[in-house]
PDB file of C-alpha atoms in Angstrom:
ATOM      1  CA  UNK A 289     -28.184 -39.326   9.374  1.00  0.00           C
ATOM      2  CA  UNK A 290     -28.793 -41.160  12.298  1.00  0.00           C
ATOM      3  CA  UNK A 291     -29.673 -44.607  11.946  1.00  0.00           C
ATOM      4  CA  UNK A 292     -28.972 -46.157  15.374  1.00  0.00           C
ATOM      5  CA  UNK A 293     -28.831 -45.228  18.879  1.00  0.00           C
ATOM      6  CA  UNK A 294     -27.131 -46.831  21.319  1.00  0.00           C
ATOM      7  CA  UNK A 295     -28.527 -46.408  25.142  1.00  0.00           C
ATOM      8  CA  UNK A 296     -26.869 -45.989  28.495  1.00  0.00           C
ATOM      9  CA  UNK A 297     -29.056 -48.167  30.833  1.00  0.00           C
ATOM     10  CA  UNK A 298     -28.544 -46.274  34.548  1.00  0.00           C
ATOM     11  CA  UNK A 299     -28.587 -42.748  35.405  1.00  0.00           C
ATOM     12  CA  UNK A 300     -29.674 -42.071  31.916  1.00  0.00           C
ATOM     13  CA  UNK A 301     -33.052 -44.132  31.033  1.00  0.00           C
ATOM     14  CA  UNK A 302     -33.618 -45.242  34.742  1.00  0.00           C
ATOM     15  CA  UNK A 303     -33.325 -42.826  37.361  1.00  0.00           C
ATOM     16  CA  UNK A 304     -31.482 -44.339  40.034  1.00  0.00           C
ATOM     17  CA  UNK A 305     -29.110 -41.753  40.833  1.00  0.00           C
ATOM     18  CA  UNK A 306     -31.396 -41.276  44.325  1.00  0.00           C
ATOM     19  CA  UNK A 307     -30.974 -45.125  45.177  1.00  0.00           C
ATOM     20  CA  UNK A 308     -27.253 -45.008  43.976  1.00  0.00           C
ATOM     21  CA  UNK A 309     -26.801 -42.980  46.603  1.00  0.00           C
ATOM     22  CA  UNK A 310     -28.702 -44.212  49.379  1.00  0.00           C
ATOM     23  CA  UNK A 311     -26.880 -47.481  49.056  1.00  0.00           C
ATOM     24  CA  UNK A 312     -23.189 -45.729  48.701  1.00  0.00           C
ATOM     25  CA  UNK A 313     -23.856 -44.411  51.746  1.00  0.00           C
ATOM     26  CA  UNK A 314     -24.652 -47.213  53.895  1.00  0.00           C
ATOM     27  CA  UNK A 315     -21.161 -48.776  52.876  1.00  0.00           C
ATOM     28  CA  UNK A 316     -20.121 -45.891  53.273  1.00  0.00           C
ATOM     29  CA  UNK A 317     -20.781 -46.027  56.831  1.00  0.00           C
ATOM     30  CA  UNK A 318     -20.077 -49.239  57.162  1.00  0.00           C
ATOM     31  CA  UNK A 319     -16.463 -48.074  56.828  1.00  0.00           C
ATOM     32  CA  UNK A 320     -17.208 -45.587  59.062  1.00  0.00           C
ATOM     33  CA  UNK A 321     -16.400 -42.930  56.123  1.00  0.00           C
ATOM     34  CA  UNK A 322     -18.711 -39.491  55.691  1.00  0.00           C
ATOM     35  CA  UNK A 323     -21.783 -40.109  53.526  1.00  0.00           C
ATOM     36  CA  UNK A 324     -21.879 -38.400  50.653  1.00  0.00           C
ATOM     37  CA  UNK A 325     -25.277 -35.789  49.644  1.00  0.00           C
ATOM     38  CA  UNK A 326     -26.824 -36.872  45.622  1.00  0.00           C
ATOM     39  CA  UNK A 327     -25.772 -33.188  44.565  1.00  0.00           C
ATOM     40  CA  UNK A 328     -21.596 -34.131  45.693  1.00  0.00           C
ATOM     41  CA  UNK A 329     -21.974 -37.233  44.263  1.00  0.00           C
ATOM     42  CA  UNK A 330     -22.352 -35.559  41.553  1.00  0.00           C
ATOM     43  CA  UNK A 331     -19.856 -32.973  41.308  1.00  0.00           C
ATOM     44  CA  UNK A 332     -18.152 -36.062  41.498  1.00  0.00           C
ATOM     45  CA  UNK A 333     -19.104 -39.702  40.582  1.00  0.00           C
ATOM     46  CA  UNK A 334     -16.731 -41.436  37.199  1.00  0.00           C
ATOM     47  CA  UNK A 335     -16.011 -43.748  35.686  1.00  0.00           C
ATOM     48  CA  UNK A 336     -13.760 -46.133  36.166  1.00  0.00           C
ATOM     49  CA  UNK A 337     -15.605 -46.902  39.053  1.00  0.00           C
ATOM     50  CA  UNK A 338     -12.876 -47.810  41.907  1.00  0.00           C
ATOM     51  CA  UNK A 339     -11.629 -45.309  41.821  1.00  0.00           C
ATOM     52  CA  UNK A 340     -14.043 -42.728  41.984  1.00  0.00           C
ATOM     53  CA  UNK A 341     -14.349 -45.759  45.310  1.00  0.00           C
ATOM     54  CA  UNK A 342     -10.522 -44.263  46.137  1.00  0.00           C
ATOM     55  CA  UNK A 343     -11.800 -40.736  46.203  1.00  0.00           C
ATOM     56  CA  UNK A 344     -13.826 -41.461  48.861  1.00  0.00           C
ATOM     57  CA  UNK A 345     -12.020 -43.584  50.975  1.00  0.00           C
ATOM     58  CA  UNK A 346     -13.082 -46.809  50.043  1.00  0.00           C
ATOM     59  CA  UNK A 347     -11.367 -49.904  48.884  1.00  0.00           C
ATOM     60  CA  UNK A 348     -10.714 -50.156  45.559  1.00  0.00           C
ATOM     61  CA  UNK A 349      -8.677 -53.322  45.335  1.00  0.00           C
ATOM     62  CA  UNK A 350      -8.686 -56.436  45.573  1.00  0.00           C
ATOM     63  CA  UNK A 351     -10.889 -58.793  47.974  1.00  0.00           C
ATOM     64  CA  UNK A 352     -12.435 -55.958  50.562  1.00  0.00           C
ATOM     65  CA  UNK A 353     -12.956 -54.054  46.320  1.00  0.00           C
ATOM     66  CA  UNK A 354     -15.484 -57.066  45.331  1.00  0.00           C
ATOM     67  CA  UNK A 355     -17.072 -57.457  48.820  1.00  0.00           C
ATOM     68  CA  UNK A 356     -18.113 -53.639  48.300  1.00  0.00           C
ATOM     69  CA  UNK A 357     -18.734 -54.648  45.270  1.00  0.00           C
ATOM     70  CA  UNK A 358     -20.384 -57.565  45.641  1.00  0.00           C
ATOM     71  CA  UNK A 359     -22.376 -55.621  48.982  1.00  0.00           C
ATOM     72  CA  UNK A 360     -23.583 -53.289  47.154  1.00  0.00           C
ATOM     73  CA  UNK A 361     -24.683 -54.599  43.922  1.00  0.00           C
ATOM     74  CA  UNK A 362     -27.115 -57.096  46.135  1.00  0.00           C
ATOM     75  CA  UNK A 363     -28.800 -54.231  48.072  1.00  0.00           C
ATOM     76  CA  UNK A 364     -29.832 -53.127  44.405  1.00  0.00           C
ATOM     77  CA  UNK A 365     -30.967 -55.891  42.696  1.00  0.00           C
ATOM     78  CA  UNK A 366     -33.485 -55.708  46.186  1.00  0.00           C
ATOM     79  CA  UNK A 367     -34.090 -52.500  45.858  1.00  0.00           C
ATOM     80  CA  UNK A 368     -33.664 -51.185  41.814  1.00  0.00           C
ATOM     81  CA  UNK A 369     -37.853 -51.077  41.620  1.00  0.00           C
ATOM     82  CA  UNK A 370     -38.377 -48.675  43.688  1.00  0.00           C
ATOM     83  CA  UNK A 371     -36.781 -46.545  40.416  1.00  0.00           C
ATOM     84  CA  UNK A 372     -38.458 -44.754  37.644  1.00  0.00           C
ATOM     85  CA  UNK A 373     -37.479 -44.910  34.258  1.00  0.00           C
ATOM     86  CA  UNK A 374     -36.591 -40.859  33.321  1.00  0.00           C
ATOM     87  CA  UNK A 375     -39.541 -38.930  32.457  1.00  0.00           C
ATOM     88  CA  UNK A 376     -40.576 -39.494  28.997  1.00  0.00           C
ATOM     89  CA  UNK A 377     -38.263 -42.303  28.063  1.00  0.00           C
ATOM     90  CA  UNK A 378     -40.764 -44.755  27.650  1.00  0.00           C
ATOM     91  CA  UNK A 379     -42.370 -42.133  24.649  1.00  0.00           C
ATOM     92  CA  UNK A 380     -39.139 -41.185  23.369  1.00  0.00           C
ATOM     93  CA  UNK A 381     -38.391 -45.059  22.415  1.00  0.00           C
ATOM     94  CA  UNK A 382     -41.767 -44.984  20.695  1.00  0.00           C
ATOM     95  CA  UNK A 383     -41.068 -42.356  18.267  1.00  0.00           C
ATOM     96  CA  UNK A 384     -37.597 -43.903  17.911  1.00  0.00           C
ATOM     97  CA  UNK A 385     -39.448 -46.572  16.332  1.00  0.00           C
ATOM     98  CA  UNK A 386     -41.756 -44.821  14.973  1.00  0.00           C
ATOM     99  CA  UNK A 387     -38.836 -42.397  13.103  1.00  0.00           C
ATOM    100  CA  UNK A 388     -37.247 -45.959  11.747  1.00  0.00           C
ATOM    101  CA  UNK A 389     -34.117 -45.398  14.176  1.00  0.00           C
ATOM    102  CA  UNK A 390     -33.616 -48.669  15.853  1.00  0.00           C
ATOM    103  CA  UNK A 391     -31.697 -48.526  19.297  1.00  0.00           C
ATOM    104  CA  UNK A 392     -29.428 -50.686  22.033  1.00  0.00           C
ATOM    105  CA  UNK A 393     -28.458 -50.703  24.951  1.00  0.00           C
ATOM    106  CA  UNK A 394     -24.831 -50.834  26.331  1.00  0.00           C
ATOM    107  CA  UNK A 395     -24.781 -51.284  29.908  1.00  0.00           C
ATOM    108  CA  UNK A 396     -21.383 -51.228  32.637  1.00  0.00           C
ATOM    109  CA  UNK A 397     -23.831 -53.011  34.582  1.00  0.00           C
ATOM    110  CA  UNK A 398     -23.671 -56.632  34.526  1.00  0.00           C
ATOM    111  CA  UNK A 399     -25.638 -58.434  31.909  1.00  0.00           C
ATOM    112  CA  UNK A 400     -28.454 -60.158  33.124  1.00  0.00           C
ATOM    113  CA  UNK A 401     -28.834 -57.372  35.784  1.00  0.00           C
ATOM    114  CA  UNK A 402     -29.943 -55.219  32.812  1.00  0.00           C
ATOM    115  CA  UNK A 403     -32.058 -57.609  30.517  1.00  0.00           C
ATOM    116  CA  UNK A 404     -33.883 -58.443  33.257  1.00  0.00           C
ATOM    117  CA  UNK A 405     -33.725 -54.669  34.806  1.00  0.00           C
ATOM    118  CA  UNK A 406     -35.160 -53.557  31.159  1.00  0.00           C
ATOM    119  CA  UNK A 407     -37.924 -56.387  31.295  1.00  0.00           C
ATOM    120  CA  UNK A 408     -39.357 -54.666  34.120  1.00  0.00           C
ATOM    121  CA  UNK A 409     -39.797 -51.689  32.789  1.00  0.00           C
ATOM    122  CA  UNK A 410     -40.830 -52.313  29.726  1.00  0.00           C
ATOM    123  CA  UNK A 411     -37.523 -51.138  27.562  1.00  0.00           C
ATOM    124  CA  UNK A 412     -36.595 -54.210  25.539  1.00  0.00           C
ATOM    125  CA  UNK A 413     -39.614 -54.599  23.719  1.00  0.00           C
ATOM    126  CA  UNK A 414     -37.536 -51.222  22.145  1.00  0.00           C
ATOM    127  CA  UNK A 415     -34.184 -52.038  21.887  1.00  0.00           C
ATOM    128  CA  UNK A 416     -32.323 -54.107  19.612  1.00  0.00           C
ATOM    129  CA  UNK A 417     -29.932 -55.757  21.669  1.00  0.00           C
ATOM    130  CA  UNK A 418     -28.633 -55.501  25.414  1.00  0.00           C
ATOM    131  CA  UNK A 419     -24.973 -55.004  25.639  1.00  0.00           C
ATOM    132  CA  UNK A 420     -24.010 -56.235  28.843  1.00  0.00           C
ATOM    133  CA  UNK A 421     -20.929 -56.480  31.264  1.00  0.00           C
ATOM    134  CA  UNK A 422     -18.980 -59.980  32.592  1.00  0.00           C
ATOM    135  CA  UNK A 423     -18.895 -58.454  35.894  1.00  0.00           C
ATOM    136  CA  UNK A 424     -20.720 -56.414  38.176  1.00  0.00           C
ATOM    137  CA  UNK A 425     -17.541 -53.895  38.829  1.00  0.00           C
ATOM    138  CA  UNK A 426     -19.086 -52.219  36.069  1.00  0.00           C
ATOM    139  CA  UNK A 427     -15.417 -52.270  33.296  1.00  0.00           C
ATOM    140  CA  UNK A 428     -15.433 -52.688  30.122  1.00  0.00           C
ATOM    141  CA  UNK A 429     -17.560 -50.595  28.553  1.00  0.00           C
ATOM    142  CA  UNK A 430     -14.933 -48.619  26.973  1.00  0.00           C
ATOM    143  CA  UNK A 431     -14.084 -51.882  25.366  1.00  0.00           C
ATOM    144  CA  UNK A 432     -16.990 -53.105  24.092  1.00  0.00           C
ATOM    145  CA  UNK A 433     -18.437 -50.044  22.109  1.00  0.00           C
ATOM    146  CA  UNK A 434     -16.382 -50.592  19.066  1.00  0.00           C
ATOM    147  CA  UNK A 435     -17.631 -54.638  19.311  1.00  0.00           C
ATOM    148  CA  UNK A 436     -21.521 -53.569  19.538  1.00  0.00           C
ATOM    149  CA  UNK A 437     -21.256 -50.780  16.880  1.00  0.00           C
ATOM    150  CA  UNK A 438     -19.499 -53.921  14.627  1.00  0.00           C
ATOM    151  CA  UNK A 439     -22.073 -56.618  15.620  1.00  0.00           C
ATOM    152  CA  UNK A 440     -25.123 -54.745  14.367  1.00  0.00           C
ATOM    153  CA  UNK A 441     -23.266 -53.358  11.083  1.00  0.00           C
ATOM    154  CA  UNK A 442     -23.532 -49.618  11.353  1.00  0.00           C
ATOM    155  CA  UNK A 443     -21.194 -46.972  10.818  1.00  0.00           C
ATOM    156  CA  UNK A 444     -19.983 -45.419  13.449  1.00  0.00           C
ATOM    157  CA  UNK A 445     -21.044 -41.480  12.163  1.00  0.00           C
ATOM    158  CA  UNK A 446     -24.799 -42.833  11.202  1.00  0.00           C
ATOM    159  CA  UNK A 447     -24.732 -43.940  15.659  1.00  0.00           C
ATOM    160  CA  UNK A 448     -25.850 -41.630  18.231  1.00  0.00           C
ATOM    161  CA  UNK A 449     -24.862 -42.954  22.178  1.00  0.00           C
ATOM    162  CA  UNK A 450     -26.554 -40.873  24.328  1.00  0.00           C
ATOM    163  CA  UNK A 451     -25.851 -41.467  28.021  1.00  0.00           C
ATOM    164  CA  UNK A 452     -24.999 -39.365  31.517  1.00  0.00           C
ATOM    165  CA  UNK A 453     -21.661 -39.408  32.358  1.00  0.00           C
ATOM    166  CA  UNK A 454     -17.954 -38.132  31.124  1.00  0.00           C
ATOM    167  CA  UNK A 455     -16.845 -42.004  30.477  1.00  0.00           C
ATOM    168  CA  UNK A 456     -20.085 -41.743  27.687  1.00  0.00           C
ATOM    169  CA  UNK A 457     -18.544 -38.952  25.459  1.00  0.00           C
ATOM    170  CA  UNK A 458     -14.980 -41.099  26.721  1.00  0.00           C
ATOM    171  CA  UNK A 459     -16.524 -43.712  24.105  1.00  0.00           C
ATOM    172  CA  UNK A 460     -18.921 -42.341  21.718  1.00  0.00           C
ATOM    173  CA  UNK A 461     -15.108 -40.476  20.774  1.00  0.00           C
ATOM    174  CA  UNK A 462     -13.323 -43.258  20.917  1.00  0.00           C
ATOM    175  CA  UNK A 463     -16.236 -45.898  18.273  1.00  0.00           C
ATOM    176  CA  UNK A 464     -15.859 -42.325  16.449  1.00  0.00           C
ATOM    177  CA  UNK A 465     -19.686 -41.484  16.204  1.00  0.00           C
ATOM    178  CA  UNK A 466     -22.053 -38.967  17.399  1.00  0.00           C
ATOM    179  CA  UNK A 467     -22.599 -38.211  21.379  1.00  0.00           C
ATOM    180  CA  UNK A 468     -26.080 -36.203  23.259  1.00  0.00           C
ATOM    181  CA  UNK A 469     -25.216 -35.998  27.214  1.00  0.00           C
ATOM    182  CA  UNK A 470     -28.209 -36.519  29.404  1.00  0.00           C
ATOM    183  CA  UNK A 471     -27.818 -33.892  32.653  1.00  0.00           C
ATOM    184  CA  UNK A 472     -30.424 -35.885  34.843  1.00  0.00           C
ATOM    185  CA  UNK A 473     -27.836 -38.487  35.969  1.00  0.00           C
ATOM    186  CA  UNK A 474     -24.701 -39.434  37.598  1.00  0.00           C
ATOM    187  CA  UNK A 475     -22.684 -36.155  36.341  1.00  0.00           C
ATOM    188  CA  UNK A 476     -24.067 -32.174  37.022  1.00  0.00           C
ATOM    189  CA  UNK A 477     -24.529 -30.717  33.895  1.00  0.00           C
ATOM    190  CA  UNK A 478     -21.835 -28.354  34.204  1.00  0.00           C
ATOM    191  CA  UNK A 479     -19.232 -31.490  34.187  1.00  0.00           C
ATOM    192  CA  UNK A 480     -21.176 -32.366  30.916  1.00  0.00           C
ATOM    193  CA  UNK A 481     -21.037 -28.907  29.278  1.00  0.00           C
ATOM    194  CA  UNK A 482     -17.353 -29.302  29.814  1.00  0.00           C
ATOM    195  CA  UNK A 483     -17.534 -31.065  26.480  1.00  0.00           C
ATOM    196  CA  UNK A 484     -18.649 -29.780  23.328  1.00  0.00           C
ATOM    197  CA  UNK A 485     -21.338 -32.589  22.274  1.00  0.00           C
ATOM    198  CA  UNK A 486     -25.432 -30.869  23.106  1.00  0.00           C
ATOM    199  CA  UNK A 487     -26.209 -31.722  26.928  1.00  0.00           C
ATOM    200  CA  UNK A 488     -29.857 -32.019  27.813  1.00  0.00           C
ATOM    201  CA  UNK A 489     -32.437 -31.936  30.481  1.00  0.00           C
ATOM    202  CA  UNK A 490     -35.006 -33.713  28.813  1.00  0.00           C
ATOM    203  CA  UNK A 491     -34.903 -37.252  26.977  1.00  0.00           C
ATOM    204  CA  UNK A 492     -38.005 -35.577  24.135  1.00  0.00           C
ATOM    205  CA  UNK A 493     -34.689 -33.663  23.101  1.00  0.00           C
ATOM    206  CA  UNK A 494     -32.947 -36.668  21.494  1.00  0.00           C
ATOM    207  CA  UNK A 495     -35.718 -36.327  18.797  1.00  0.00           C
ATOM    208  CA  UNK A 496     -34.687 -33.100  17.900  1.00  0.00           C
ATOM    209  CA  UNK A 497     -31.544 -34.138  17.808  1.00  0.00           C
ATOM    210  CA  UNK A 498     -31.984 -37.647  15.315  1.00  0.00           C
ATOM    211  CA  UNK A 499     -34.039 -35.118  13.500  1.00  0.00           C
ATOM    212  CA  UNK A 500     -31.493 -32.430  12.403  1.00  0.00           C
TER     213      UNK A 500
END
């Protein structure tokens, strides 16, 4: 029986893929590299982010990578309000609350950013806690998942993790909890379907999986 849902943030609750690709293309142009379409990005994106950058010939370590990360997050912070939550996201959060299923956010984003974004989109009221990274380089989510579940005093078997990337499946497997993968985020459905976990096209389908 599912007692708790852990939500990923970027690409899962918030629909920010177009913004992320637009900012990435600004970076690619600055480094005189070919731009990337949303479709190609969703076919290629993976964690860790620095390795993804390396695959598209961007700096992936050292001061140049730190500079790139700072430019990227500054632009994202300036423009995040252009995004919207995915369809039925708030409705799904509210229904889970009515079903007495607790919820939290586990994100690769920096802690203060995720808290700020969750407040802006009126999500914070529905979650028990927000667990973000201590850096702006989208690192450490896998290292934090076990502690996140332990802090909430939960048995992993009673937890469902909802995410939009292959990495979310990996960390759910690492933690021993169930996963449902959302196909309208940063990774396309074809890649998500390589796993045995359910793949959904609507966040509201989560309600079915917590009831089953």
